[in-house]
Short mmCIF file of C-alpha atoms in Angstrom, two decimals:
data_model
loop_
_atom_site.label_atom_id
_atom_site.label_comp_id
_atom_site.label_asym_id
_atom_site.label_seq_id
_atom_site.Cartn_x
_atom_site.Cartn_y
_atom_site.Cartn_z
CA UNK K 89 -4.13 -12.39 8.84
CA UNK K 90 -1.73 -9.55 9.80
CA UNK K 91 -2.97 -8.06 13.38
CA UNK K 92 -1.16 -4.45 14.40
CA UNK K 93 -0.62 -3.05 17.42
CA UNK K 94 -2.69 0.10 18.58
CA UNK K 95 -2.88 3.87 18.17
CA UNK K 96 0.18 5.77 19.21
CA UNK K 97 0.53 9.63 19.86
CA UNK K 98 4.32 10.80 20.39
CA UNK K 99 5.51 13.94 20.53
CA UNK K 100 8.31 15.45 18.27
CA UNK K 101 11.64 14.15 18.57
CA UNK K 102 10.43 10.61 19.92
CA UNK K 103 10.65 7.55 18.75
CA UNK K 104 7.91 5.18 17.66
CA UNK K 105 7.73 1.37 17.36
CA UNK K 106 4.45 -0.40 15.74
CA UNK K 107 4.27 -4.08 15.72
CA UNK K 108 2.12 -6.54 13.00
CA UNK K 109 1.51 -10.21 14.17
CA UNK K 110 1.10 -12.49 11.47
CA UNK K 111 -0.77 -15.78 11.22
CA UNK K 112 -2.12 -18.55 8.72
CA UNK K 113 0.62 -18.39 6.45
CA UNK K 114 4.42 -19.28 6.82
CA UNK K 115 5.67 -16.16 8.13
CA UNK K 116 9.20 -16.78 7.11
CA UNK K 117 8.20 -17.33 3.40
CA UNK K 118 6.53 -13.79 2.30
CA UNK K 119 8.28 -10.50 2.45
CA UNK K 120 6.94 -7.78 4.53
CA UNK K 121 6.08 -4.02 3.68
CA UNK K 122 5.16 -1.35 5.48
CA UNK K 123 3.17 1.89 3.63
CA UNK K 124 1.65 4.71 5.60
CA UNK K 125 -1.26 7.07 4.50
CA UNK K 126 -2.01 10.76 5.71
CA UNK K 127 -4.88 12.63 6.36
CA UNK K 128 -4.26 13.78 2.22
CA UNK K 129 -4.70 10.13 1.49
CA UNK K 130 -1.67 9.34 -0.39
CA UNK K 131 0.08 6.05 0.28
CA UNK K 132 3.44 5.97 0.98
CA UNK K 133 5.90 3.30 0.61
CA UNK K 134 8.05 3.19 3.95
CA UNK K 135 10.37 -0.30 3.26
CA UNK K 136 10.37 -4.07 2.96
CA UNK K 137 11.45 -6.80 5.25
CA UNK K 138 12.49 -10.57 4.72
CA UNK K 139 11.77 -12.27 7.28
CA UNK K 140 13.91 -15.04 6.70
CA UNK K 141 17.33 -13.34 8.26
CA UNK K 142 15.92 -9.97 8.97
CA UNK K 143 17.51 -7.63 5.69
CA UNK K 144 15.61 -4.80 5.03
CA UNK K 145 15.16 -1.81 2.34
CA UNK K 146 14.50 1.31 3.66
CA UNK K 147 12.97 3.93 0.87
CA UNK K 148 15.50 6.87 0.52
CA UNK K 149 13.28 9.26 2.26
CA UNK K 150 13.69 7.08 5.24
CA UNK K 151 16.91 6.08 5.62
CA UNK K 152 18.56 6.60 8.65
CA UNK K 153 15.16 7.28 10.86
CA UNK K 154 13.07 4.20 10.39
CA UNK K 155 14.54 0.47 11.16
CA UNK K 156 12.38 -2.78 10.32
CA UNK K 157 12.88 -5.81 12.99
CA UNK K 158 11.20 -9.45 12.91
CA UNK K 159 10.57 -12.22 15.47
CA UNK K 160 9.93 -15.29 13.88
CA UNK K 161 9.23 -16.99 17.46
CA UNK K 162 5.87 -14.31 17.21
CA UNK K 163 5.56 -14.34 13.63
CA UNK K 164 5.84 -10.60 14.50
CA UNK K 165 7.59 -7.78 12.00
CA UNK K 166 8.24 -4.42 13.83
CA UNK K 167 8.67 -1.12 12.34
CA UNK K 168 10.11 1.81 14.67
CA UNK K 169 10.25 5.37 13.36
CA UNK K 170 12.75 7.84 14.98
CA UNK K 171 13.21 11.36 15.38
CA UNK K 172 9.51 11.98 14.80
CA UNK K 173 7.93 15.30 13.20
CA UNK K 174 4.60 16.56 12.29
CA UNK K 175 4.25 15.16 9.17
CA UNK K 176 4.96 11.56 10.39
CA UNK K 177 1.76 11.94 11.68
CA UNK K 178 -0.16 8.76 9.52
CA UNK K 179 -2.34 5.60 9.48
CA UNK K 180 0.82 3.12 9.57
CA UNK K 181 0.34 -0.22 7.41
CA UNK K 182 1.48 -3.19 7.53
CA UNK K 183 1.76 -5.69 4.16
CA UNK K 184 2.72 -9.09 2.65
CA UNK K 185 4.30 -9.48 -0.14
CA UNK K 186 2.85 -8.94 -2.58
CA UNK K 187 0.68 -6.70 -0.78
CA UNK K 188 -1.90 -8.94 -0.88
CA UNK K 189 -3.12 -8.89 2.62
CA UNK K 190 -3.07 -5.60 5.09
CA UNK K 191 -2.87 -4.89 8.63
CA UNK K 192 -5.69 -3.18 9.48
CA UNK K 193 -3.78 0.21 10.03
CA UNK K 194 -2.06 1.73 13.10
CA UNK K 195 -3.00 5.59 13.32
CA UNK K 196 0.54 7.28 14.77
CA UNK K 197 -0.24 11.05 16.20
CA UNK K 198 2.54 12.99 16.43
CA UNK K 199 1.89 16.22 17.90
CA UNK K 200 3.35 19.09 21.11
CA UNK V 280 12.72 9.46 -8.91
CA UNK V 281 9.41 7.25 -10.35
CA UNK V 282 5.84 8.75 -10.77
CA UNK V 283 2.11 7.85 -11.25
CA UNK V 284 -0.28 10.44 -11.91
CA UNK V 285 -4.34 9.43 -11.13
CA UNK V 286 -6.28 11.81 -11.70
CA UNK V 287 -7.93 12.98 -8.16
CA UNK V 288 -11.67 11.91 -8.96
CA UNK V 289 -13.96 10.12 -11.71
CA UNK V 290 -17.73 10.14 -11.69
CA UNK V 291 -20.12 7.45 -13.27
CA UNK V 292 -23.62 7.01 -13.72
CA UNK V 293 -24.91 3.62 -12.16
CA UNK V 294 -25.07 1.24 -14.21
CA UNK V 295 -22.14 2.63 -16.59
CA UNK V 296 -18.20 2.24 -16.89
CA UNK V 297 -15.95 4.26 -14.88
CA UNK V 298 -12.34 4.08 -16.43
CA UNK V 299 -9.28 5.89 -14.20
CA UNK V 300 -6.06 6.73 -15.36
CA UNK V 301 -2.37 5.77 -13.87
CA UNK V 302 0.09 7.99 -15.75
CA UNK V 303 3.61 7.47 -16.00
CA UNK V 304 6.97 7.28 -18.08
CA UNK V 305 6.86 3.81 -19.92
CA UNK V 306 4.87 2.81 -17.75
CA UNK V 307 3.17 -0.02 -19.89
CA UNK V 308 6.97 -1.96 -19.58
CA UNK V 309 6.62 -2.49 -15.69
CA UNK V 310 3.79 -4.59 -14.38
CA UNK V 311 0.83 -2.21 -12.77
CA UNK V 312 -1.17 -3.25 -9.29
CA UNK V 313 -4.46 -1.73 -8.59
CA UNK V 314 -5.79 -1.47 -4.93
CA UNK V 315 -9.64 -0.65 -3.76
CA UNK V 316 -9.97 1.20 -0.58
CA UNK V 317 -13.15 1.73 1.34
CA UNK V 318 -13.52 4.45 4.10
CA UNK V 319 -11.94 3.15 7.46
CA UNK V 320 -10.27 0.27 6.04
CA UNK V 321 -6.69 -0.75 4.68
CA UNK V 322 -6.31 -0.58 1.04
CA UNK V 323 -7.15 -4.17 -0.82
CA UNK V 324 -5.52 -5.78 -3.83
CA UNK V 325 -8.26 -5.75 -7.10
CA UNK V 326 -6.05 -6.20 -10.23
CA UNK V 327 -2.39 -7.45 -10.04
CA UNK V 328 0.30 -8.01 -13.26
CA UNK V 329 -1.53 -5.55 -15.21
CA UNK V 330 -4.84 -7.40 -16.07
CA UNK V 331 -5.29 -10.11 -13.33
CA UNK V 332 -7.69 -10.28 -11.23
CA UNK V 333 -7.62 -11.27 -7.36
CA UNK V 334 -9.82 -14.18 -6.48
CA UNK V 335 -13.42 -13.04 -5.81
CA UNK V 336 -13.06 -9.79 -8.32
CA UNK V 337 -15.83 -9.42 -10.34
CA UNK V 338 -15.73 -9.32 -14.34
CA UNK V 339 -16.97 -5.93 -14.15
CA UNK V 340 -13.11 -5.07 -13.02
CA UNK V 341 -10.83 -5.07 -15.77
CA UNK V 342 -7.38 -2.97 -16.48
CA UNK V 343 -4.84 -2.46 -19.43
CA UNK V 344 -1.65 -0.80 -19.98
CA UNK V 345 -0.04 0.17 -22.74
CA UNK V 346 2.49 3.24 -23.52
CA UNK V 347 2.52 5.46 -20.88
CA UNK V 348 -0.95 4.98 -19.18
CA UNK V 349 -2.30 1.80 -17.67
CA UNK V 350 -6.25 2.04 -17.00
CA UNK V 351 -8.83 0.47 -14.49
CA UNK V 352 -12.19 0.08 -15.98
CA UNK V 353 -14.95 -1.12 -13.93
CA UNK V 354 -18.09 -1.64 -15.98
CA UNK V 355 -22.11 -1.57 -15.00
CA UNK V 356 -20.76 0.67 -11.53
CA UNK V 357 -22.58 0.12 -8.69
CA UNK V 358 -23.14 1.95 -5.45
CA UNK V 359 -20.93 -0.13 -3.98
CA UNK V 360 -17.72 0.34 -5.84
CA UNK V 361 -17.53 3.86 -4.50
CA UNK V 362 -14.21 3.52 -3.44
CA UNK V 363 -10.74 5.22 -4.06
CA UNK V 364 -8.73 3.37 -6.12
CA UNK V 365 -4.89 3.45 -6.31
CA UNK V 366 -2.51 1.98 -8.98
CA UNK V 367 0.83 0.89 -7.88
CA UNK V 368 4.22 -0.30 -9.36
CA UNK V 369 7.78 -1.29 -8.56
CA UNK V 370 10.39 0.89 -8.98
CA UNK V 371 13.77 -1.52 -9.30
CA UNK V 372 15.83 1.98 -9.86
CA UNK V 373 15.01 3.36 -5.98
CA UNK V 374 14.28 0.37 -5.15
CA UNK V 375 10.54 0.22 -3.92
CA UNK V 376 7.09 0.37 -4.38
CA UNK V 377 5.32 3.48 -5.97
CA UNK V 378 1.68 4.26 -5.65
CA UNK V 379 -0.43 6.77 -7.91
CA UNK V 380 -2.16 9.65 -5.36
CA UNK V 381 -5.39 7.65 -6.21
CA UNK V 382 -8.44 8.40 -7.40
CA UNK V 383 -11.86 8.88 -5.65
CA UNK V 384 -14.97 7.37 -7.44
CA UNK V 385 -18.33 8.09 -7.22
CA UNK V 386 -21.41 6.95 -8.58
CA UNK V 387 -24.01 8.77 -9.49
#
């Protein structure tokens, strides 16, 4: 079960951080992604996570805004987002490897 | 960079099969995941590896791929597969996951 934190509304230029507890697996065997989705429905593919040591892969598109964290004394992957525009403004997922269970979505606002 | 190309909506008649496209360059070399998605909820895994089902997945769910097109098919639709539907591979060139813009099914 992947649990993720709550709705989040930042305005432009923040910073972001959404967190996904897992449970009832061993959280340091299963890579994690995270994918968002906009109002246009498309998924996105953010970046994955091992938890095992903390090395991540960013997609390009991403690179140098969005850093992936773990705590494996919370079984808890984090995923903050920086410099934040309008069009960050998603439904922010969380994912096992390989994608075969989801957080249940954290809707990020970003608007003035 | 890698694309899929669904095309943005499929209709059926109950009780018939629905089939939805997932375009892309050789795609039938790379192995093809396809994800269900009801309103309000996270996307779910339906078919993984190209034609195997997830635990729990009905018969009436089956996929191919081939060339440059893999394909859902979901025979004898019901109302309650009205869903959108998104295929999804890897892309080890990037690297990382790519997902199709999905499809939207509805049955008539």
């Amino acid at each position: 079960q992947l649990v993720q934190s709550g709705a989040e509304v930042r305005k432009p230029g923040a910073s972001v951080r959404v967190s996904c507890k897992a449970s009832g697996y061993t959280f340091t065997n299963h890579f994690m992604h995270w994918v968002r989705q906009d109002s246009g429905q498309g998924l996105e593919w953010l970046g994955i996570i091992n938890p095992r040591g903390g090395r991540a892969v960013y997609a390009k598109n991403f690179q140098g805004r969005l850093t992936m964290t773990t705590d494996t004394s919370r079984t808890t992957v984090y995923m903050e987002l920086k410099s934040l525009r309008a069009d960050d403004t998603a439904v922010y997922f969380c994912a096992v490897d390989p994608f075969d269970y989801w957080g249940q979505g954290t809707p990020v606002t970003v608007s003035s | 960079s890698y694309e899929l190309t669904q095309p943005h909506s499929v209709s059926v008649a109950l009780g018939q099969t629905a089939t939805i496209s997932c375009g892309g360059r050789d795609i039938g070399s790379k192995s093809v995941h396809w994800y269900r998605q009801m309103p309000g909820q996270a996307p779910a895994l339906v078919i993984y590896n190209n034609t195997e089902r997830l635990s729990g997945i009905p018969e009436r769910f089956s996929a191919s791929n081939s060339g440059n097109t893999a394909t859902l098919s979901v025979s004898g639709a019901q109302d309650g597969d009205e869903a959108a539907y998104y295929c999804q591979v890897w892309d080890s060139k990037a690297p990382g996951a790519v997902f199709g813009g999905g499809t939207k099914l509805t049955v008539l």
